[in-house]
């Protein structure tokens, strides 16, 4: 289970709190008329409303933060692509410490083969999906540039030119 899935499931669980905050007291509140029951439930409904609005603002904050992180990551990838394309940085320099940067060391998010450019897609043991995605985004353009036969794989001759 990925970190994102765990996070999303926790949010879903938390969204049930207002429901139970209304339903549990409603089960115990007794009254002869609907007005008496409504009076007893009013404070619980108000509290649930406050929790819902607070939760919504918190949820928006989570997504704004995630968006900023994605934007920064995208900017870094574009900068690395530009530096690789212009020849200002080597492949080794561009990818130095990528695995350590993106992998938390917990062994989750193991990559699987998605087809095409196997050198990028086959993450292998211990490389996370996030690391594989980063490598794919950074290396796809240079690989495509040298993939003369458009086979989505570098042949020996193409590989020699790529690393030259």
Tab-separated table of N, CA and C in Angstrom:
chain	number	residue	atom	x	y	z
A	1	UNK	N	0.856	-1.172	0.000
A	1	UNK	CA	0.000	0.000	0.000
A	1	UNK	C	0.899	1.231	0.000
A	2	UNK	N	0.631	2.153	-0.905
A	2	UNK	CA	1.454	3.347	-1.015
A	2	UNK	C	1.114	4.359	0.065
A	3	UNK	N	2.017	5.308	0.231
A	3	UNK	CA	1.819	6.382	1.202
A	3	UNK	C	0.560	7.187	0.859
A	4	UNK	N	0.335	7.422	-0.434
A	4	UNK	CA	-0.830	8.191	-0.869
A	4	UNK	C	-2.132	7.461	-0.547
A	5	UNK	N	-2.145	6.142	-0.723
A	5	UNK	CA	-3.338	5.357	-0.422
A	5	UNK	C	-3.644	5.391	1.066
A	6	UNK	N	-2.617	5.241	1.891
A	6	UNK	CA	-2.814	5.319	3.345
A	6	UNK	C	-3.360	6.679	3.741
A	7	UNK	N	-2.809	7.724	3.140
A	7	UNK	CA	-3.240	9.090	3.452
A	7	UNK	C	-4.696	9.308	3.042
A	8	UNK	N	-5.054	8.865	1.837
A	8	UNK	CA	-6.423	9.020	1.349
A	8	UNK	C	-7.408	8.225	2.201
A	9	UNK	N	-7.021	7.029	2.622
A	9	UNK	CA	-7.939	6.232	3.454
A	9	UNK	C	-8.127	6.871	4.823
A	10	UNK	N	-7.087	7.501	5.359
A	10	UNK	CA	-7.227	8.185	6.650
A	10	UNK	C	-8.179	9.375	6.517
A	11	UNK	N	-8.086	10.096	5.431
A	11	UNK	CA	-9.013	11.216	5.206
A	11	UNK	C	-10.443	10.709	5.105
A	12	UNK	N	-10.635	9.594	4.408
A	12	UNK	CA	-11.985	9.031	4.280
A	12	UNK	C	-12.536	8.615	5.641
A	13	UNK	N	-11.699	8.047	6.474
A	13	UNK	CA	-12.142	7.649	7.818
A	13	UNK	C	-12.520	8.873	8.633
A	14	UNK	N	-11.703	9.919	8.539
A	14	UNK	CA	-11.977	11.142	9.301
A	14	UNK	C	-13.280	11.817	8.865
A	15	UNK	N	-13.654	11.649	7.601
A	15	UNK	CA	-14.893	12.276	7.129
A	15	UNK	C	-16.143	11.633	7.726
A	16	UNK	N	-16.013	10.475	8.350
A	16	UNK	CA	-17.175	9.849	8.979
A	16	UNK	C	-17.470	10.420	10.371
A	17	UNK	N	-16.522	11.167	10.930
A	17	UNK	CA	-16.710	11.719	12.285
A	17	UNK	C	-17.965	12.587	12.377
A	18	UNK	N	-18.185	13.565	11.473
A	18	UNK	CA	-19.417	14.367	11.589
A	18	UNK	C	-20.696	13.535	11.492
A	19	UNK	N	-20.682	12.511	10.672
A	19	UNK	CA	-21.853	11.639	10.546
A	19	UNK	C	-22.180	11.001	11.897
A	20	UNK	N	-21.169	10.413	12.517
A	20	UNK	CA	-21.410	9.769	13.810
A	20	UNK	C	-21.710	10.787	14.903
A	21	UNK	N	-21.175	11.994	14.766
A	21	UNK	CA	-21.434	13.041	15.744
A	21	UNK	C	-22.912	13.439	15.746
A	22	UNK	N	-23.574	13.284	14.627
A	22	UNK	CA	-25.007	13.562	14.554
A	22	UNK	C	-25.817	12.310	14.887
A	23	UNK	N	-25.446	11.172	14.343
A	23	UNK	CA	-26.255	9.967	14.457
A	23	UNK	C	-26.235	9.327	15.848
A	24	UNK	N	-25.081	9.316	16.494
A	24	UNK	CA	-25.014	8.665	17.814
A	24	UNK	C	-25.882	9.405	18.837
A	25	UNK	N	-25.755	10.738	18.979
A	25	UNK	CA	-26.662	11.418	19.919
A	25	UNK	C	-28.132	11.296	19.512
A	26	UNK	N	-28.419	11.292	18.209
A	26	UNK	CA	-29.807	11.180	17.758
A	26	UNK	C	-30.415	9.849	18.195
A	27	UNK	N	-29.602	8.838	18.320
A	27	UNK	CA	-30.084	7.534	18.769
A	27	UNK	C	-30.550	7.588	20.225
A	28	UNK	N	-29.899	8.429	21.039
A	28	UNK	CA	-30.214	8.498	22.464
A	28	UNK	C	-31.179	9.614	22.839
A	29	UNK	N	-31.338	10.618	21.986
A	29	UNK	CA	-32.220	11.746	22.308
A	29	UNK	C	-33.672	11.306	22.134
A	30	UNK	N	-34.440	11.543	23.194
A	30	UNK	CA	-35.861	11.171	23.181
A	30	UNK	C	-36.703	12.436	23.325
A	31	UNK	N	-37.870	12.384	22.773
A	31	UNK	CA	-38.802	13.503	22.892
A	31	UNK	C	-40.161	13.117	22.371
A	32	UNK	N	-41.161	13.881	22.789
A	32	UNK	CA	-42.537	13.590	22.367
A	32	UNK	C	-42.836	14.171	20.985
A	33	UNK	N	-42.195	15.275	20.657
A	33	UNK	CA	-42.460	15.914	19.367
A	33	UNK	C	-41.157	16.048	18.580
A	34	UNK	N	-41.336	16.324	17.312
A	34	UNK	CA	-40.167	16.549	16.448
A	34	UNK	C	-39.382	17.774	16.898
A	35	UNK	N	-40.078	18.764	17.403
A	35	UNK	CA	-39.416	19.987	17.864
A	35	UNK	C	-38.503	19.698	19.059
A	36	UNK	N	-38.941	18.857	19.968
A	36	UNK	CA	-38.116	18.497	21.129
A	36	UNK	C	-36.871	17.712	20.707
A	37	UNK	N	-37.045	16.799	19.788
A	37	UNK	CA	-35.913	16.009	19.289
A	37	UNK	C	-34.938	16.929	18.542
A	38	UNK	N	-35.482	17.834	17.701
A	38	UNK	CA	-34.645	18.772	16.946
A	38	UNK	C	-33.862	19.678	17.892
A	39	UNK	N	-34.499	20.099	18.973
A	39	UNK	CA	-33.812	20.946	19.957
A	39	UNK	C	-32.623	20.202	20.571
A	40	UNK	N	-32.812	18.937	20.864
A	40	UNK	CA	-31.727	18.136	21.435
A	40	UNK	C	-30.601	17.864	20.441
A	41	UNK	N	-30.931	17.772	19.167
A	41	UNK	CA	-29.932	17.485	18.133
A	41	UNK	C	-29.246	18.737	17.598
A	42	UNK	N	-29.803	19.906	17.901
A	42	UNK	CA	-29.300	21.147	17.317
A	42	UNK	C	-27.819	21.383	17.610
A	43	UNK	N	-27.415	21.232	18.852
A	43	UNK	CA	-26.022	21.492	19.223
A	43	UNK	C	-25.067	20.501	18.557
A	44	UNK	N	-25.514	19.242	18.434
A	44	UNK	CA	-24.673	18.230	17.783
A	44	UNK	C	-24.539	18.522	16.291
A	45	UNK	N	-25.611	18.958	15.668
A	45	UNK	CA	-25.573	19.318	14.244
A	45	UNK	C	-24.661	20.520	14.015
A	46	UNK	N	-24.717	21.494	14.909
A	46	UNK	CA	-23.861	22.673	14.808
A	46	UNK	C	-22.386	22.274	14.956
A	47	UNK	N	-22.111	21.429	15.923
A	47	UNK	CA	-20.744	20.954	16.137
A	47	UNK	C	-20.243	20.172	14.910
A	48	UNK	N	-21.094	19.334	14.351
A	48	UNK	CA	-20.722	18.573	13.151
A	48	UNK	C	-20.467	19.516	11.978
A	49	UNK	N	-21.265	20.568	11.861
A	49	UNK	CA	-21.071	21.555	10.796
A	49	UNK	C	-19.712	22.244	10.937
A	50	UNK	N	-19.365	22.645	12.148
A	50	UNK	CA	-18.070	23.292	12.399
A	50	UNK	C	-16.923	22.338	12.047
A	51	UNK	N	-17.060	21.087	12.433
A	51	UNK	CA	-16.026	20.093	12.108
A	51	UNK	C	-15.924	19.899	10.591
A	52	UNK	N	-17.059	19.862	9.908
A	52	UNK	CA	-17.051	19.697	8.446
A	52	UNK	C	-16.346	20.869	7.762
A	53	UNK	N	-16.660	22.087	8.159
A	53	UNK	CA	-16.025	23.261	7.553
A	53	UNK	C	-14.529	23.274	7.861
A	54	UNK	N	-14.161	22.973	9.105
A	54	UNK	CA	-12.739	22.919	9.465
A	54	UNK	C	-12.014	21.837	8.664
A	55	UNK	N	-12.641	20.691	8.545
A	55	UNK	CA	-12.052	19.599	7.773
A	55	UNK	C	-11.898	19.963	6.310
A	56	UNK	N	-12.862	20.675	5.762
A	56	UNK	CA	-12.787	21.087	4.365
A	56	UNK	C	-11.622	22.053	4.150
A	57	UNK	N	-11.464	23.018	5.047
A	57	UNK	CA	-10.350	23.969	4.947
A	57	UNK	C	-9.022	23.225	5.076
A	58	UNK	N	-8.928	22.272	5.997
A	58	UNK	CA	-7.721	21.463	6.170
A	58	UNK	C	-7.424	20.656	4.905
A	59	UNK	N	-8.476	20.079	4.316
A	59	UNK	CA	-8.342	19.290	3.089
A	59	UNK	C	-7.829	20.158	1.939
A	60	UNK	N	-8.355	21.372	1.818
A	60	UNK	CA	-7.869	22.293	0.790
A	60	UNK	C	-6.398	22.624	1.017
A	61	UNK	N	-6.031	22.829	2.275
A	61	UNK	CA	-4.635	23.118	2.604
A	61	UNK	C	-3.706	21.987	2.205
A	62	UNK	N	-4.132	20.763	2.430
A	62	UNK	CA	-3.336	19.593	2.037
A	62	UNK	C	-3.080	19.611	0.533
A	63	UNK	N	-4.120	19.903	-0.235
A	63	UNK	CA	-3.975	19.879	-1.689
A	63	UNK	C	-3.182	21.074	-2.218
A	64	UNK	N	-3.273	22.215	-1.573
A	64	UNK	CA	-2.447	23.355	-1.969
A	64	UNK	C	-0.976	23.017	-1.734
A	65	UNK	N	-0.664	22.426	-0.585
A	65	UNK	CA	0.712	22.029	-0.275
A	65	UNK	C	1.221	20.984	-1.263
A	66	UNK	N	0.399	19.992	-1.565
A	66	UNK	CA	0.794	18.952	-2.522
A	66	UNK	C	1.040	19.559	-3.904
A	67	UNK	N	0.218	20.521	-4.281
A	67	UNK	CA	0.381	21.188	-5.569
A	67	UNK	C	1.701	21.946	-5.631
A	68	UNK	N	2.051	22.625	-4.545
A	68	UNK	CA	3.323	23.351	-4.494
A	68	UNK	C	4.505	22.389	-4.602
A	69	UNK	N	4.419	21.252	-3.908
A	69	UNK	CA	5.489	20.259	-3.973
A	69	UNK	C	5.626	19.699	-5.383
A	70	UNK	N	4.498	19.427	-6.049
A	70	UNK	CA	4.531	18.914	-7.414
A	70	UNK	C	5.119	19.958	-8.364
A	71	UNK	N	4.769	21.225	-8.144
A	71	UNK	CA	5.288	22.296	-8.987
A	71	UNK	C	6.805	22.418	-8.836
A	72	UNK	N	7.297	22.340	-7.603
A	72	UNK	CA	8.741	22.399	-7.364
A	72	UNK	C	9.452	21.209	-8.013
A	73	UNK	N	8.855	20.029	-7.880
A	73	UNK	CA	9.434	18.824	-8.474
A	73	UNK	C	9.479	18.952	-9.993
A	74	UNK	N	8.405	19.449	-10.589
A	74	UNK	CA	8.346	19.642	-12.034
A	74	UNK	C	9.411	20.649	-12.478
A	75	UNK	N	9.568	21.737	-11.734
A	75	UNK	CA	10.570	22.754	-12.068
A	75	UNK	C	11.976	22.154	-12.027
A	76	UNK	N	12.265	21.338	-10.990
A	76	UNK	CA	13.581	20.690	-10.897
A	76	UNK	C	13.819	19.758	-12.079
A	77	UNK	N	12.800	18.975	-12.448
A	77	UNK	CA	12.937	18.048	-13.577
A	77	UNK	C	13.190	18.808	-14.875
A	78	UNK	N	12.479	19.902	-15.095
A	78	UNK	CA	12.665	20.690	-16.310
A	78	UNK	C	14.064	21.299	-16.349
A	79	UNK	N	14.556	21.749	-15.216
A	79	UNK	CA	15.907	22.321	-15.149
A	79	UNK	C	16.956	21.253	-15.482
A	80	UNK	N	16.789	20.048	-14.911
A	80	UNK	CA	17.721	18.951	-15.191
A	80	UNK	C	17.678	18.595	-16.676
A	81	UNK	N	16.472	18.538	-17.264
A	81	UNK	CA	16.343	18.232	-18.690
A	81	UNK	C	17.090	19.266	-19.529
A	82	UNK	N	16.899	20.545	-19.190
A	82	UNK	CA	17.572	21.609	-19.933
A	82	UNK	C	19.090	21.490	-19.819
A	83	UNK	N	19.575	21.220	-18.614
A	83	UNK	CA	21.017	21.095	-18.409
A	83	UNK	C	21.584	19.882	-19.148
A	84	UNK	N	20.834	18.765	-19.147
A	84	UNK	CA	21.274	17.579	-19.890
A	84	UNK	C	21.304	17.851	-21.386
A	85	UNK	N	20.244	18.464	-21.892
A	85	UNK	CA	20.134	18.730	-23.323
A	85	UNK	C	21.227	19.685	-23.793
A	86	UNK	N	21.522	20.697	-22.981
A	86	UNK	CA	22.548	21.670	-23.374
A	86	UNK	C	23.958	21.152	-23.148
A	87	UNK	N	24.097	20.025	-22.467
A	87	UNK	CA	25.414	19.442	-22.221
A	87	UNK	C	26.158	20.093	-21.068
A	88	UNK	N	25.483	20.888	-20.270
A	88	UNK	CA	26.125	21.577	-19.146
A	88	UNK	C	26.322	20.671	-17.941
A	89	UNK	N	25.603	19.550	-17.936
A	89	UNK	CA	25.744	18.599	-16.843
A	89	UNK	C	25.733	17.190	-17.433
A	90	UNK	N	26.507	16.314	-16.839
A	90	UNK	CA	26.562	14.935	-17.315
A	90	UNK	C	25.386	14.144	-16.766
A	91	UNK	N	25.177	12.973	-17.339
A	91	UNK	CA	24.116	12.091	-16.863
A	91	UNK	C	24.370	11.693	-15.417
A	92	UNK	N	25.615	11.427	-15.088
A	92	UNK	CA	25.970	11.074	-13.713
A	92	UNK	C	25.674	12.224	-12.769
A	93	UNK	N	26.031	13.422	-13.175
A	93	UNK	CA	25.778	14.593	-12.338
A	93	UNK	C	24.302	14.867	-12.159
A	94	UNK	N	23.531	14.654	-13.216
A	94	UNK	CA	22.092	14.917	-13.162
A	94	UNK	C	21.367	13.931	-12.261
A	95	UNK	N	21.869	12.703	-12.198
A	95	UNK	CA	21.151	11.660	-11.480
A	95	UNK	C	21.812	11.269	-10.163
A	96	UNK	N	22.842	11.994	-9.777
A	96	UNK	CA	23.534	11.724	-8.518
A	96	UNK	C	22.548	11.809	-7.354
A	97	UNK	N	22.487	10.795	-6.555
A	97	UNK	CA	21.661	10.743	-5.334
A	97	UNK	C	20.151	10.745	-5.593
A	98	UNK	N	19.704	10.432	-6.811
A	98	UNK	CA	18.267	10.423	-7.088
A	98	UNK	C	17.550	9.385	-6.238
A	99	UNK	N	18.077	8.170	-6.171
A	99	UNK	CA	17.420	7.108	-5.413
A	99	UNK	C	17.348	7.476	-3.938
A	100	UNK	N	18.431	7.997	-3.376
A	100	UNK	CA	18.421	8.371	-1.964
A	100	UNK	C	17.464	9.529	-1.697
A	101	UNK	N	17.334	10.448	-2.669
A	101	UNK	CA	16.453	11.603	-2.500
A	101	UNK	C	14.992	11.197	-2.470
A	102	UNK	N	14.588	10.310	-3.383
A	102	UNK	CA	13.175	9.977	-3.511
A	102	UNK	C	12.736	8.783	-2.690
A	103	UNK	N	13.625	7.872	-2.360
A	103	UNK	CA	13.239	6.698	-1.588
A	103	UNK	C	13.424	6.972	-0.107
A	104	UNK	N	12.379	6.713	0.644
A	104	UNK	CA	12.460	6.904	2.085
A	104	UNK	C	13.134	5.746	2.789
A	105	UNK	N	13.455	4.701	2.052
A	105	UNK	CA	14.123	3.551	2.641
A	105	UNK	C	13.173	2.564	3.292
A	106	UNK	N	11.850	2.762	3.122
A	106	UNK	CA	10.900	1.859	3.776
A	106	UNK	C	10.539	0.661	2.903
A	107	UNK	N	11.017	0.651	1.659
A	107	UNK	CA	10.773	-0.498	0.784
A	107	UNK	C	9.406	-0.507	0.134
A	108	UNK	N	8.591	0.514	0.362
A	108	UNK	CA	7.271	0.555	-0.271
A	108	UNK	C	7.396	1.181	-1.650
A	109	UNK	N	6.333	1.158	-2.393
A	109	UNK	CA	6.243	1.771	-3.716
A	109	UNK	C	7.192	1.133	-4.725
A	110	UNK	N	7.377	-0.157	-4.695
A	110	UNK	CA	8.288	-0.816	-5.619
A	110	UNK	C	7.723	-0.713	-7.029
A	111	UNK	N	8.584	-0.361	-7.977
A	111	UNK	CA	8.173	-0.133	-9.357
A	111	UNK	C	7.952	-1.450	-10.094
A	112	UNK	N	7.078	-1.404	-11.077
A	112	UNK	CA	6.867	-2.528	-11.975
A	112	UNK	C	7.062	-2.038	-13.396
A	113	UNK	N	7.281	-2.948	-14.317
A	113	UNK	CA	7.552	-2.589	-15.698
A	113	UNK	C	6.298	-2.040	-16.361
A	114	UNK	N	6.410	-0.839	-16.947
A	114	UNK	CA	5.286	-0.220	-17.627
A	114	UNK	C	5.405	-0.276	-19.135
A	115	UNK	N	6.418	-0.919	-19.679
A	115	UNK	CA	6.587	-1.040	-21.112
A	115	UNK	C	7.387	0.109	-21.699
A	116	UNK	N	8.210	-0.167	-22.683
A	116	UNK	CA	8.984	0.856	-23.370
A	116	UNK	C	10.151	1.350	-22.551
A	117	UNK	N	11.283	1.593	-23.198
A	117	UNK	CA	12.501	2.070	-22.560
A	117	UNK	C	12.783	1.321	-21.262
A	118	UNK	N	13.068	0.046	-21.416
A	118	UNK	CA	13.245	-0.832	-20.260
A	118	UNK	C	14.314	-0.359	-19.295
A	119	UNK	N	15.336	0.334	-19.788
A	119	UNK	CA	16.386	0.813	-18.890
A	119	UNK	C	15.822	1.812	-17.894
A	120	UNK	N	14.773	2.514	-18.272
A	120	UNK	CA	14.130	3.463	-17.363
A	120	UNK	C	13.018	2.778	-16.595
A	121	UNK	N	12.203	1.989	-17.282
A	121	UNK	CA	11.006	1.425	-16.680
A	121	UNK	C	11.257	0.293	-15.706
A	122	UNK	N	12.268	-0.508	-15.938
A	122	UNK	CA	12.540	-1.619	-15.036
A	122	UNK	C	13.275	-1.091	-13.816
A	123	UNK	N	12.495	-0.674	-12.835
A	123	UNK	CA	13.098	-0.087	-11.646
A	123	UNK	C	13.933	-1.088	-10.887
A	124	UNK	N	13.543	-2.341	-10.895
A	124	UNK	CA	14.300	-3.353	-10.183
A	124	UNK	C	13.941	-3.360	-8.717
A	125	UNK	N	14.615	-4.204	-7.986
A	125	UNK	CA	14.348	-4.343	-6.557
A	125	UNK	C	14.747	-3.091	-5.804
A	126	UNK	N	13.886	-2.640	-4.930
A	126	UNK	CA	14.222	-1.570	-4.015
A	126	UNK	C	14.118	-0.167	-4.565
A	127	UNK	N	13.710	0.006	-5.815
A	127	UNK	CA	13.558	1.354	-6.363
A	127	UNK	C	12.072	1.677	-6.378
A	128	UNK	N	11.718	2.807	-5.791
A	128	UNK	CA	10.308	3.155	-5.633
A	128	UNK	C	9.684	3.624	-6.938
A	129	UNK	N	8.379	3.653	-6.953
A	129	UNK	CA	7.624	4.142	-8.095
A	129	UNK	C	7.957	5.609	-8.340
A	130	UNK	N	8.088	6.377	-7.271
A	130	UNK	CA	8.399	7.800	-7.404
A	130	UNK	C	9.762	8.011	-8.069
A	131	UNK	N	10.757	7.201	-7.673
A	131	UNK	CA	12.085	7.300	-8.282
A	131	UNK	C	12.020	6.922	-9.753
A	132	UNK	N	11.317	5.849	-10.070
A	132	UNK	CA	11.176	5.408	-11.457
A	132	UNK	C	10.481	6.479	-12.288
A	133	UNK	N	9.442	7.096	-11.718
A	133	UNK	CA	8.719	8.157	-12.424
A	133	UNK	C	9.640	9.355	-12.690
A	134	UNK	N	10.431	9.721	-11.696
A	134	UNK	CA	11.363	10.845	-11.854
A	134	UNK	C	12.375	10.536	-12.958
A	135	UNK	N	12.971	9.352	-12.915
A	135	UNK	CA	13.953	8.967	-13.928
A	135	UNK	C	13.318	8.946	-15.321
A	136	UNK	N	12.099	8.428	-15.406
A	136	UNK	CA	11.405	8.380	-16.697
A	136	UNK	C	11.189	9.793	-17.226
A	137	UNK	N	10.723	10.707	-16.376
A	137	UNK	CA	10.455	12.074	-16.818
A	137	UNK	C	11.721	12.801	-17.246
A	138	UNK	N	12.816	12.562	-16.547
A	138	UNK	CA	14.069	13.242	-16.881
A	138	UNK	C	14.731	12.615	-18.105
A	139	UNK	N	14.693	11.292	-18.218
A	139	UNK	CA	15.473	10.614	-19.252
A	139	UNK	C	14.738	10.317	-20.551
A	140	UNK	N	13.428	10.417	-20.585
A	140	UNK	CA	12.673	10.074	-21.789
A	140	UNK	C	13.109	10.910	-22.984
A	141	UNK	N	13.234	12.234	-22.804
A	141	UNK	CA	13.617	13.092	-23.936
A	141	UNK	C	15.007	12.747	-24.474
A	142	UNK	N	16.038	12.623	-23.613
A	142	UNK	CA	17.339	12.241	-24.160
A	142	UNK	C	17.323	10.860	-24.827
A	143	UNK	N	16.607	9.915	-24.245
A	143	UNK	CA	16.542	8.579	-24.861
A	143	UNK	C	15.857	8.663	-26.218
A	144	UNK	N	14.763	9.418	-26.312
A	144	UNK	CA	14.053	9.544	-27.584
A	144	UNK	C	14.926	10.224	-28.641
A	145	UNK	N	15.744	11.162	-28.209
A	145	UNK	CA	16.628	11.880	-29.124
A	145	UNK	C	17.612	10.921	-29.808
A	146	UNK	N	18.116	9.941	-29.066
A	146	UNK	CA	19.103	9.012	-29.600
A	146	UNK	C	18.489	7.716	-30.126
A	147	UNK	N	17.202	7.527	-29.919
A	147	UNK	CA	16.514	6.335	-30.405
A	147	UNK	C	16.126	6.551	-31.871
A	148	UNK	N	17.074	6.369	-32.759
A	148	UNK	CA	16.889	6.700	-34.177
A	148	UNK	C	15.817	5.847	-34.855
A	149	UNK	N	15.692	4.585	-34.465
A	149	UNK	CA	14.707	3.718	-35.109
A	149	UNK	C	13.352	3.733	-34.396
A	150	UNK	N	13.211	4.574	-33.389
A	150	UNK	CA	11.953	4.734	-32.639
A	150	UNK	C	11.418	3.412	-32.099
A	151	UNK	N	12.317	2.547	-31.644
A	151	UNK	CA	11.928	1.232	-31.123
A	151	UNK	C	11.627	1.267	-29.631
A	152	UNK	N	11.725	2.428	-29.027
A	152	UNK	CA	11.558	2.618	-27.582
A	152	UNK	C	12.551	1.783	-26.802
A	153	UNK	N	13.727	1.663	-27.351
A	153	UNK	CA	14.835	0.989	-26.713
A	153	UNK	C	16.110	1.405	-27.425
A	154	UNK	N	17.187	1.564	-26.699
A	154	UNK	CA	18.443	1.956	-27.321
A	154	UNK	C	19.238	0.720	-27.696
A	155	UNK	N	19.562	0.609	-28.987
A	155	UNK	CA	20.396	-0.475	-29.481
A	155	UNK	C	21.846	-0.154	-29.124
A	156	UNK	N	22.750	-1.105	-29.336
A	156	UNK	CA	24.155	-0.910	-28.961
A	156	UNK	C	24.743	0.332	-29.608
A	157	UNK	N	24.487	0.531	-30.880
A	157	UNK	CA	25.032	1.698	-31.588
A	157	UNK	C	24.466	2.995	-31.005
A	158	UNK	N	23.157	2.992	-30.749
A	158	UNK	CA	22.513	4.184	-30.186
A	158	UNK	C	23.006	4.448	-28.771
A	159	UNK	N	23.213	3.396	-28.018
A	159	UNK	CA	23.692	3.534	-26.650
A	159	UNK	C	25.099	4.110	-26.621
A	160	UNK	N	25.930	3.682	-27.557
A	160	UNK	CA	27.287	4.219	-27.652
A	160	UNK	C	27.271	5.722	-27.919
A	161	UNK	N	26.370	6.166	-28.792
A	161	UNK	CA	26.238	7.600	-29.088
A	161	UNK	C	25.698	8.339	-27.873
A	162	UNK	N	24.732	7.716	-27.164
A	162	UNK	CA	24.123	8.329	-25.978
A	162	UNK	C	25.166	8.629	-24.911
A	163	UNK	N	26.074	7.693	-24.662
A	163	UNK	CA	27.054	7.869	-23.597
A	163	UNK	C	28.345	8.548	-24.078
A	164	UNK	N	28.443	8.829	-25.346
A	164	UNK	CA	29.664	9.466	-25.874
A	164	UNK	C	29.758	10.912	-25.469
